[in-house]
XYZ file of C-alpha atoms in Angstrom:
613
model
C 102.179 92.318 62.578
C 99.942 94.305 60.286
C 97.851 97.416 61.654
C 94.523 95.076 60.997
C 95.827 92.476 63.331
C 96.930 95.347 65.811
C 93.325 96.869 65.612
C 91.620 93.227 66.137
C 93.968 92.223 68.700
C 92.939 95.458 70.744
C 89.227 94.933 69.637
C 89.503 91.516 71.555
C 90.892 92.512 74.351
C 88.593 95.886 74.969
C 85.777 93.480 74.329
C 87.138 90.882 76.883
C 87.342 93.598 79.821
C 83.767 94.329 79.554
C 81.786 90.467 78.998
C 82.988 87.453 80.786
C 82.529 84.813 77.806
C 86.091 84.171 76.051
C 87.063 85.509 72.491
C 88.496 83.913 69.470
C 92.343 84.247 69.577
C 93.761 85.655 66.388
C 95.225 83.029 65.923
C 92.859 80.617 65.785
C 90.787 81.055 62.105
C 87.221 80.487 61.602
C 87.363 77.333 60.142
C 89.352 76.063 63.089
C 86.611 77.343 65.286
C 83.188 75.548 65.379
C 80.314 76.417 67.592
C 76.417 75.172 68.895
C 73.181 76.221 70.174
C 72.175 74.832 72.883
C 68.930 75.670 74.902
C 69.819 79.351 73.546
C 73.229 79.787 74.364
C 76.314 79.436 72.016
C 79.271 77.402 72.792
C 82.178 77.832 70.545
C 84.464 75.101 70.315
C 87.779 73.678 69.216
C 90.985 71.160 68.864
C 93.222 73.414 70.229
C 93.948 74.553 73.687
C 92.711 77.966 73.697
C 92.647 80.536 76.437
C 89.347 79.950 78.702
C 88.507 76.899 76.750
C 87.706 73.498 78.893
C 88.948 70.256 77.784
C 85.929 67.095 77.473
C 87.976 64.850 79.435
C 90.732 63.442 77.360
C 88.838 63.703 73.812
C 91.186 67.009 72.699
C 88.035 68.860 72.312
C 87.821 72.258 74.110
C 84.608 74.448 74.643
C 83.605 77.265 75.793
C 80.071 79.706 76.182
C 80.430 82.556 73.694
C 77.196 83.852 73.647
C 74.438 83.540 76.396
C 74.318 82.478 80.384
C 75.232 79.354 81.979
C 73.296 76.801 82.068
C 73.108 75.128 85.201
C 71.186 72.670 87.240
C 68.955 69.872 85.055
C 68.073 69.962 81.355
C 64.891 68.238 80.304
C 63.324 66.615 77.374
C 62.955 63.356 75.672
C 64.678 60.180 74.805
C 64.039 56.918 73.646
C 65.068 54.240 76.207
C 65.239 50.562 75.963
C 63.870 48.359 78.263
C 66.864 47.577 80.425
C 67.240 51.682 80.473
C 63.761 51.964 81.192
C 63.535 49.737 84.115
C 66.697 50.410 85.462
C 66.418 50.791 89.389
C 62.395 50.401 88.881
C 62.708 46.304 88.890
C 64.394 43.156 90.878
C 66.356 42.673 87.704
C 66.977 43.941 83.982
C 69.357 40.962 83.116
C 67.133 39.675 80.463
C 65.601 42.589 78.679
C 66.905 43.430 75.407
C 68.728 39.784 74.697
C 66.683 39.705 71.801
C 64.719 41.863 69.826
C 61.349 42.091 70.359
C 59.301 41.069 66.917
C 55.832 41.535 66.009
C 53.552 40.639 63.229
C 51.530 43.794 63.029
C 51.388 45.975 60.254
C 50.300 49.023 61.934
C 51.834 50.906 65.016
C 48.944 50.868 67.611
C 50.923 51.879 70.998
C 52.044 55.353 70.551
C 55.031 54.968 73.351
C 56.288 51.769 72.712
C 59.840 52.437 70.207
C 59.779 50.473 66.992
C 61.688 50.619 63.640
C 57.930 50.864 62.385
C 58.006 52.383 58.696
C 54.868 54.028 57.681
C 55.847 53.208 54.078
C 57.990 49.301 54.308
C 56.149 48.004 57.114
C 52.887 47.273 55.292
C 54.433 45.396 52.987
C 56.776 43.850 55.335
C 56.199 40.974 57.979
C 56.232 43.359 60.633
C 58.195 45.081 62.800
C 60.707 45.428 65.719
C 59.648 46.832 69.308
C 63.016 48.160 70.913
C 61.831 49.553 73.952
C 59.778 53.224 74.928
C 59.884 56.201 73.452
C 59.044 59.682 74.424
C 60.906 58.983 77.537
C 60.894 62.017 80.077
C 64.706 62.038 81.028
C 66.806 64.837 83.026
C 70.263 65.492 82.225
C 72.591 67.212 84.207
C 73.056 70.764 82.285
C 76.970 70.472 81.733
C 77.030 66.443 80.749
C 74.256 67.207 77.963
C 76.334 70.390 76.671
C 79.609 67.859 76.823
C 77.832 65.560 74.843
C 76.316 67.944 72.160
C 80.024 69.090 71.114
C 81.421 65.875 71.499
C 78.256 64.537 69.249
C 78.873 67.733 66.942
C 82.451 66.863 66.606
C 82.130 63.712 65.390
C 83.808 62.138 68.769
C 82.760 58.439 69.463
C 80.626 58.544 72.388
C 79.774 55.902 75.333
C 78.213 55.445 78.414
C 76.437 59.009 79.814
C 77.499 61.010 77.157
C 76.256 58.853 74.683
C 72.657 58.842 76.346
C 72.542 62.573 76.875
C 73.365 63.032 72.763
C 70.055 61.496 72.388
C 68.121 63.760 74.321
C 66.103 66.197 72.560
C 65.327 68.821 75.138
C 61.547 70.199 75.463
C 60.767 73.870 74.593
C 61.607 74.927 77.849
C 64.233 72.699 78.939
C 64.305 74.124 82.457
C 60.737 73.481 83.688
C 60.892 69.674 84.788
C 58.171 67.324 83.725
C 55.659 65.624 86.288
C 57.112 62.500 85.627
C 61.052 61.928 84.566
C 63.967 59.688 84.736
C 67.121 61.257 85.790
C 70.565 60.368 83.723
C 73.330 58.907 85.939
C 76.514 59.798 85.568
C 77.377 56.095 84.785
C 74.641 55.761 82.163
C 72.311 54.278 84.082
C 68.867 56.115 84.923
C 66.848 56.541 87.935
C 63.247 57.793 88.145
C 61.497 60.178 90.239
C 58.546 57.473 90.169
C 55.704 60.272 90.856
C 52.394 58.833 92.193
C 49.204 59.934 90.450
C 46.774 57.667 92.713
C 47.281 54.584 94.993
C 43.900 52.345 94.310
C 43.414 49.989 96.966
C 39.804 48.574 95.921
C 40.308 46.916 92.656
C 40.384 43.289 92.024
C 43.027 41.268 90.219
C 42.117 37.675 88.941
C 44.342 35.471 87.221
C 43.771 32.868 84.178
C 46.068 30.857 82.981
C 46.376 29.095 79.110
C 44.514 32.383 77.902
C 44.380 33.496 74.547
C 46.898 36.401 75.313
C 49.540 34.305 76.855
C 50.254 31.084 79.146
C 49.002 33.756 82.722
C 46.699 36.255 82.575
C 45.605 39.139 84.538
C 42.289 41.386 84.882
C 42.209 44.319 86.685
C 38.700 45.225 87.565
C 38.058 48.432 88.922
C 35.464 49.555 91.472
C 35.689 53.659 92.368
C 38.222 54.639 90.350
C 38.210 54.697 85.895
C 41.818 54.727 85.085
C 42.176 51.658 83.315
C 41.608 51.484 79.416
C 38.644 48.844 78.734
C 37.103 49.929 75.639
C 37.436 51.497 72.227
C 37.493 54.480 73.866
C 41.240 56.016 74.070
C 39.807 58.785 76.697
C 41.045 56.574 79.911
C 44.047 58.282 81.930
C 45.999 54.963 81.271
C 45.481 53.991 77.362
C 47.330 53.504 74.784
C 50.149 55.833 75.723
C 51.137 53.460 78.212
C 54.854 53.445 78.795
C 55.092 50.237 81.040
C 54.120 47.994 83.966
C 55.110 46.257 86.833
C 54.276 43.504 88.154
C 55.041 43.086 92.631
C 54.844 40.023 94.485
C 53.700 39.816 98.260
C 57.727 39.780 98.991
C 58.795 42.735 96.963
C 60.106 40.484 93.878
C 59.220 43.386 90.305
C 59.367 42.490 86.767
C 59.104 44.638 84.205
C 56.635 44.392 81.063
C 57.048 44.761 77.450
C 54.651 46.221 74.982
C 52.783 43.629 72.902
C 54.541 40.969 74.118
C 52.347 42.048 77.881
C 50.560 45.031 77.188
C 48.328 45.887 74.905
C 45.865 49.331 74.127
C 43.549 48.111 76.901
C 45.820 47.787 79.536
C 43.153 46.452 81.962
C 44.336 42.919 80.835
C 48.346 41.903 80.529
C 49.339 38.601 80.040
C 52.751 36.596 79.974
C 54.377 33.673 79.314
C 56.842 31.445 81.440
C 57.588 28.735 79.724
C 56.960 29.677 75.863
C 58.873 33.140 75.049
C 56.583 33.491 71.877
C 53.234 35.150 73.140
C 50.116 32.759 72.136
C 48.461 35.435 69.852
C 51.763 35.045 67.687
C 51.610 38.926 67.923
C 55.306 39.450 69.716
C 57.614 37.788 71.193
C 59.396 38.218 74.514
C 62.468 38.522 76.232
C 62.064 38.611 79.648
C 60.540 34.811 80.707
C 63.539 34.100 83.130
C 61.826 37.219 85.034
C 58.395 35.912 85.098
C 59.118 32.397 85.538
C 60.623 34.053 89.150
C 56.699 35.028 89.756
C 55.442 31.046 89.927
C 54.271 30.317 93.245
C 54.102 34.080 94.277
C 51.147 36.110 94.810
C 50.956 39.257 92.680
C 50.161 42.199 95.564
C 50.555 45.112 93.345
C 50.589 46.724 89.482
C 51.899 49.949 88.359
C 50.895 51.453 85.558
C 53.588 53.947 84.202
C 52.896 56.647 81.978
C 54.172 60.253 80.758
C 52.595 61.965 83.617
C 53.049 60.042 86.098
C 52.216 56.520 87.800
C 48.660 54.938 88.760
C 49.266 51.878 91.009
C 46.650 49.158 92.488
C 47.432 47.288 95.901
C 45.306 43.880 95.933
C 43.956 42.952 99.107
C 44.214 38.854 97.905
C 46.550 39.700 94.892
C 47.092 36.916 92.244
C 48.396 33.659 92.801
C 50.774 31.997 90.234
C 50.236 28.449 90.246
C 53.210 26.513 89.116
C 52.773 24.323 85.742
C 52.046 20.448 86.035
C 55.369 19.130 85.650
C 54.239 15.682 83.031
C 52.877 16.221 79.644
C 48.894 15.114 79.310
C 47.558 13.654 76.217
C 44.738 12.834 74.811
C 42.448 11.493 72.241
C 38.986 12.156 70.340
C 36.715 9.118 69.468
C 36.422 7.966 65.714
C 32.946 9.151 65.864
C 33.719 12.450 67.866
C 31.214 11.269 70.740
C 33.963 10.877 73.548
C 37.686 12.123 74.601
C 39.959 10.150 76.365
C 42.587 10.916 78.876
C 45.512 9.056 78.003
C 46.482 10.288 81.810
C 44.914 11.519 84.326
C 46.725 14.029 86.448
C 46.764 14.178 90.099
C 45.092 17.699 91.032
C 43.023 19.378 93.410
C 39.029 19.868 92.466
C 40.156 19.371 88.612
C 38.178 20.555 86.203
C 38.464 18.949 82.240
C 37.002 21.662 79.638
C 36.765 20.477 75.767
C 36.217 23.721 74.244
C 35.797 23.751 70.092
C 36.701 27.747 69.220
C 35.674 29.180 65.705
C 36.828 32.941 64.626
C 40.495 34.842 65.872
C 41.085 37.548 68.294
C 38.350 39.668 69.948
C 35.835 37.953 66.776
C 36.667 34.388 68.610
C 33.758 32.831 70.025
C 34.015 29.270 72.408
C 31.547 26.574 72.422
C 31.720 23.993 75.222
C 31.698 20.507 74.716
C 31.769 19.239 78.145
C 33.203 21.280 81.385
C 33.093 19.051 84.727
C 35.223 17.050 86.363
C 38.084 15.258 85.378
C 37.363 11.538 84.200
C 39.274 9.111 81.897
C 36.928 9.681 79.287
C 34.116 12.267 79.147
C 30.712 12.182 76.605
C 30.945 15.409 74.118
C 27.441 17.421 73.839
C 27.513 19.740 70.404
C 23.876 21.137 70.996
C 25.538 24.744 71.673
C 27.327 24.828 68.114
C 25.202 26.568 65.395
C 24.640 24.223 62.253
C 26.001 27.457 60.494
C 29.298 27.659 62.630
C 32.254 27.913 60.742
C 35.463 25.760 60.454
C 37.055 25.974 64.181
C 39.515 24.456 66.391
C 39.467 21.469 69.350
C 41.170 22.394 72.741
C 41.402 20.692 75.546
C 42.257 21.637 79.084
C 42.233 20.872 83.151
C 41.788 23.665 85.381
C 42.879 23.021 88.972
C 43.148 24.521 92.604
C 46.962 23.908 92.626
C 48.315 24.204 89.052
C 48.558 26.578 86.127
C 45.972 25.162 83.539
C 47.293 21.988 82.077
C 47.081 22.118 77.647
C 46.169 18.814 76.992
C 47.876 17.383 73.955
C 46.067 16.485 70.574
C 47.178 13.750 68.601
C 45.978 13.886 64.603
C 42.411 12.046 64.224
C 40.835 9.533 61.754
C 38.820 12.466 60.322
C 42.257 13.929 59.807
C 43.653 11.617 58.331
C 41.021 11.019 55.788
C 41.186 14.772 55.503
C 44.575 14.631 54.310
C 44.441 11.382 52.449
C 41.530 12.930 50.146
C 43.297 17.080 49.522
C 46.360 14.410 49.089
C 44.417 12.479 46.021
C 43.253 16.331 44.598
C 46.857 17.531 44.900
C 48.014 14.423 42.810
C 45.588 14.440 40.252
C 46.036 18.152 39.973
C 49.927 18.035 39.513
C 49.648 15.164 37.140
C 48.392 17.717 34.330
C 50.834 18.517 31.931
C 50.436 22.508 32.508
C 50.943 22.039 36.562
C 54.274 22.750 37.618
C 53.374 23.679 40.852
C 56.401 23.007 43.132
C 54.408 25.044 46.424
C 51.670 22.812 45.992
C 53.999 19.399 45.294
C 56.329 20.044 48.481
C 52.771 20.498 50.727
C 51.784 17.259 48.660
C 54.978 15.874 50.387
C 54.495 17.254 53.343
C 51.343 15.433 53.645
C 52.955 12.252 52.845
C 55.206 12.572 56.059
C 52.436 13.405 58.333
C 50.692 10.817 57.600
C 53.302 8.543 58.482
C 54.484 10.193 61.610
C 53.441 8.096 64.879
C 54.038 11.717 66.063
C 52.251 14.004 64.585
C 49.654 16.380 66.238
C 46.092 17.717 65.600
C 47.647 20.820 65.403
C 50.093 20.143 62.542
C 47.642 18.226 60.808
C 45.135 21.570 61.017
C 47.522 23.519 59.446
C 48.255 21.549 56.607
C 44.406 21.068 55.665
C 44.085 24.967 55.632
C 47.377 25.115 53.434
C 46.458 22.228 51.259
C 42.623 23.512 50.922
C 44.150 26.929 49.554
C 46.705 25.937 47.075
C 44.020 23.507 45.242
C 41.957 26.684 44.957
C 42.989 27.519 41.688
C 42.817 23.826 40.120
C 38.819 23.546 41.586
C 37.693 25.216 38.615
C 39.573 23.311 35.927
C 38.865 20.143 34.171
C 40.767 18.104 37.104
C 40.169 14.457 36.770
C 37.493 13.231 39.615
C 39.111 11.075 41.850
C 35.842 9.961 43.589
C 36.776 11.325 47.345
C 35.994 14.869 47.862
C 37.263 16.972 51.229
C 35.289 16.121 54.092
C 32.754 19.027 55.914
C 34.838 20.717 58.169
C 31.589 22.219 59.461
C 31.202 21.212 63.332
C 28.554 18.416 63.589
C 28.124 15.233 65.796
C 28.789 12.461 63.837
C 31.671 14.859 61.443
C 34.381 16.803 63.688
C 37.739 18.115 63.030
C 39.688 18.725 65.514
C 42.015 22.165 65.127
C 40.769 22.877 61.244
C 40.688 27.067 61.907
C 43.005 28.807 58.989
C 47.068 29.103 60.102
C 48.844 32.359 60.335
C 50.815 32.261 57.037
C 49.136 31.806 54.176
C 51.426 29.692 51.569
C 51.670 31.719 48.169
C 50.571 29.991 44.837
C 53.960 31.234 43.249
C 54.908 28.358 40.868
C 58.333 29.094 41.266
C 61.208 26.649 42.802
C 60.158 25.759 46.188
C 62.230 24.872 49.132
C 63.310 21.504 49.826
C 62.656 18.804 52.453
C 65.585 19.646 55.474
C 67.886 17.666 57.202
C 69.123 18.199 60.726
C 72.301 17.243 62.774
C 72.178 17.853 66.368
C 75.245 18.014 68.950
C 75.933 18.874 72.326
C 78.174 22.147 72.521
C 78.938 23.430 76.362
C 76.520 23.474 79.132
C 73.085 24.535 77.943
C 73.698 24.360 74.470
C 73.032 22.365 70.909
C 74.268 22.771 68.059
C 71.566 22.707 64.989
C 73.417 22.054 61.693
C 71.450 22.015 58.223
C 71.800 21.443 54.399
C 71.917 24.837 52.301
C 69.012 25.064 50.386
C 69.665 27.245 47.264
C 65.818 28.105 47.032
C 65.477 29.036 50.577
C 65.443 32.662 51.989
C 65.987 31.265 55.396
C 65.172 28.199 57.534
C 62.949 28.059 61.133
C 64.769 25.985 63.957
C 61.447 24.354 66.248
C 62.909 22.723 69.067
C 60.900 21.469 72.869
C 61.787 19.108 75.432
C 58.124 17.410 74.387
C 57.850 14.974 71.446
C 54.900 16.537 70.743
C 56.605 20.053 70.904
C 54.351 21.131 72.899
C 55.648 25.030 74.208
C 57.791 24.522 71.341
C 60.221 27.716 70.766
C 61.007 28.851 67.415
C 64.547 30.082 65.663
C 64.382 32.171 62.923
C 67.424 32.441 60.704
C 67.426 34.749 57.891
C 70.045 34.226 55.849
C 70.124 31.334 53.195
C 73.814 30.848 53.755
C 73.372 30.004 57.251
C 73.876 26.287 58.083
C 74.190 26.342 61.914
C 72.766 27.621 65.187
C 73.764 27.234 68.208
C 70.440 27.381 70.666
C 71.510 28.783 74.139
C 70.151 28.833 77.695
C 68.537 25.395 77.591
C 67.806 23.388 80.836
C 70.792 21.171 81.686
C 70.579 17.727 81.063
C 67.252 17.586 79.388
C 66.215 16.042 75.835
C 65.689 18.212 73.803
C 63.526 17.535 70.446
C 64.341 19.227 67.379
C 63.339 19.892 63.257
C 64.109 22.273 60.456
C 62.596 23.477 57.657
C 63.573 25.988 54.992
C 61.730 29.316 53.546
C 61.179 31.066 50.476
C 59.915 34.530 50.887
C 57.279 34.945 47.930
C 55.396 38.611 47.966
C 53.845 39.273 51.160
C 53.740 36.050 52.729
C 56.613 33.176 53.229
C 56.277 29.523 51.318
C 57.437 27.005 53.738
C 59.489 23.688 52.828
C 58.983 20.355 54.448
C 60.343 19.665 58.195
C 63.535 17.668 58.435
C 62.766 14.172 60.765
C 62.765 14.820 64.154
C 65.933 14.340 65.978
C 66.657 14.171 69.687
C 69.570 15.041 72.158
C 69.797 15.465 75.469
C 71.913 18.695 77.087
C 74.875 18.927 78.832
């Protein structure tokens, strides 16, 4: 050995006599030896067994501190968590979180906590985006797991369970002063929160509505003493739009967790959810977690708490909210020819029933209600349209029951006369416009089609028929201003009067695009049985198709339909899971072409029916 090694060797070992951190072995080179900072301190580390170096379990990775003190104790910072991890040990049960991914069809992120793949440059342009839990988590780590699990990370090791949640940590500025509010990191992977109590409030009122705008039950929390509660524009309220979660406690200590716009929203004073239809009524997200809230029917809410960064706010009812179970038959009914009366096709069997025909115009928090009759429940009821301006805008029919011991009953549509002449006359505009030698419009011809089908469905709804008028009326924009032969009809008013109303006539979600490019075809759909809870949807390729939509309910009239979105053209079969056993379950298809920003929708397949296993 060289006199260099001699004097390094000796170097090494004076050095080691007088600090307690190991040294790199000669014989170990630099570019053997890797090392990281963590919270200050250095570890160096390696693939070899060296001297004072600590195995990671079995992963043949050794570390040791080179440079600094030892930690010790809990680490803390911040981690995205999804909603099973968030709830974890907070709930009754995380089974169903996370089964599917949450969508939404918002362009812009409005709930700073809630963790999306939201793209401040794509997701404009995109249909939306994908909640995947909460973000900004307060976690604690134990000090040695989350050094572990920064080599292993750093070494490009695999990692799972607790070391793979600790590598995702990012610790605050000063890691050792612990947060007011946290979640602690298990050793299994599973967290555990310290659940610190801001304020108990034991004077606010909860009241529950069901069939609301927001979802099939919601809630208002109305506060008397206390201003926590976001209710207004104003983000200045100590529970806002930072909101990391809520749960919901019935009288016998039953919890389910909430998910952010599918249940919460940036004035958290209202939540809503759904336990029968997973997609939330605004259309603005869809959720995961129905098997949870369906456990709340016939319970009485007792308590809510709000959770947030600092810590949580939670309300004790005196009376709490009862969740009345949903009538168990389907009601129908139908509008008179000259929109004077509605008929019950059924009457149900409730307690101090109330029937409300209600004809909405405008969306969201724009929507205003007019009421056509609200009183009690008789076979058929006189309509009264003084309230409606004469300068109201296009709107939509709804009709429902309210009731002491039931959830409010949706009563069913069918498509009216005034419909059907509706469609019959955009039907005549769409012909004569396609019959000009320039139109090659195949958007416009498969909605032509489309039209054709309705039309001759014995099943077809108000609300189908609504959304076809407002896609029809919008693709035979661009031919109004041509030489289009007259064909003596025009489209009716849509304007609400009383001797012209159309049911369900306010514009659909998804506008269809004028592209004049190959459209998708009419589907066809194969149904069969496949296990226990299961069907089997099988469909014909379509080569002009981006995707196809599965819409499948145990109503004829799909009412709380569900919808299956399947992305990729190639696709040809679904199988649809956790269905109710030996039910029949009603079923259609259609394809769809994505053209710019919005999607261009083929024709439905029939309807086919099978029941369950």
């Amino acid at each position: 050995m060289n006199t260099k090694n001699l004097s390094t060797k000796f170097l090494a070992a004076s050095l080691a006599a007088l600090i307690s951190v190991p040294q790199i072995p000669v014989s170990v080179s630099a570019a053997d030896l890797k090392s990281v900072s963590i919270a200050g301190n250095t570890y160096s580390y390696s693939a070899e067994a060296l001297d004072g170096y600590t195995q990671i379990g079995n992963s043949g990775v050794y570390y040791a501190l080179t440079d600094g003190t030892k930690l010790s104790g809990n680490l803390y910072g911040t981690s995205n968590l999804t909603y099973k991890e968030f709830y974890s040990g907070d709930v009754s049960s995380t089974d169903n979180f996370d089964v599917v991914t949450t969508a939404t069809t918002l362009k812009a992120k409005v709930l700073s906590n809630a963790w999306t793949d939201y793209n401040e440059e794509t997701t404009p342009d995109a249909d939306g985006y994908h909640i995947l839990g909460v973000s900004n988590v307060n976690v604690a780590v134990d000090s040695d797991l989350y050094v572990e699990a920064s080599i292993l990370k750093n070494s490009g090791k695999e990692l799972t369970g607790a070391y793979e949640e600790a590598s995702d940590i990012t610790l605050n500025e000063n890691p050792a002063e612990a947060p007011a509010q946290y979640k602690t990191l298990k050793s299994d992977g599973s967290y555990v929160s310290n659940a610190k109590i801001i304020d108990t409030v034991t004077d606010a009122t909860a009241s529950l509505a069901t069939a609301s705008t927001w979802g099939e039950y919601e809630i208002e929390v109305k506060e008397n003493s206390t201003k926590y509660l976001r209710n207004s524009r104003e983000d200045t309220f100590p529970v806002g739009s930072t909101i990391q979660g809520i749960i919901l406690e019935t009288t016998d200590g039953y919890k389910v967790g909430l998910e952010h716009l599918s249940n919460i929203w940036v004035q958290p004073y209202k939540l809503a959810f759904n336990v029968n239809n997973e997609a939330a009524t605004m259309g603005i997200a869809k959720s995961d977690n129905t098997a949870e809230f369906k456990k709340l029917v016939n319970k009485t809410i007792q308590k809510i708490t709000y959770l947030t960064p600092n810590g949580n706010y939670v309300y004790a009812f005196t009376d709490g909210a009862f969740v009345k179970p949903a009538y168990a038959e389907e009601i129908s009914g139908t509008f008179s020819s000259d929109m004077k009366t509605f008929t019950l096709n059924q009457v149900p069997t409730v307690k101090n029933g109330t029937l409300n025909v209600l004809y909405t115009v405008g969306s969201g928090r724009k929507k205003t209600s007019y009421t056509l009759y609200s009183d009690a429940v008789q076979k058929t009821v006189s309509l009264d349209f003084g309230s409606i301006p004469a300068d109201a805008e296009a709107g939509t029919y709804s009709v429902s029951i309210a009731s002491d011991d039931y959830a409010d009953i949706s009563v069913a549509i069918p498509i009216t006369d005034q419909q059907k002449e509706q469609l019959s006359s955009l039907l005549k505009q769409a012909e004569a416009a396609l019959a000009k030698a320039a139109a090659n419009d195949q958007v416009l011809a498969a909605h032509k089609d489309e039209a054709v089908e309705l039309l001759k469905s014995a099943s077809a709804t108000s609300a189908d028929a609504a959304d076809l008028i407002n896609e029809l009326t919008e693709l035979l924009k661009p031919y109004q201003n041509t030489e289009t032969p007259d064909t003596g009809d025009k489209t009716p008013e849509t304007q609400p009067s009383e001797s012209n109303q159309t049911p369900e006539t306010q514009p659909s979600n998804t506008t269809p695009s004028t592209d004049k490019t190959s459209s998708p075809a009419k589907q066809t759909v194969k149904l069969k049985a496949f296990g226990k809870g299961k069907l089997k949807v099988s469909w014909k390729k379509d080569k002009n198709a981006s995707g196809y939509e599965i819409t499948y309910s145990t109503k004829k009239s799909f009412k709380n339909k569900k919808t299956v979105v399947v992305k990729s053209k190639k696709t040809t079969s679904k199988v649809i899971k956790k269905l109710k056993s030996k039910k029949t379950y009603y079923v259609k298809v259609r394809s769809y072409k994505k053209s710019g920003k919005t999607k261009v929708y083929g024709s439905y397949s029939k309807v086919k029916s099978l029941r369950s296993k």
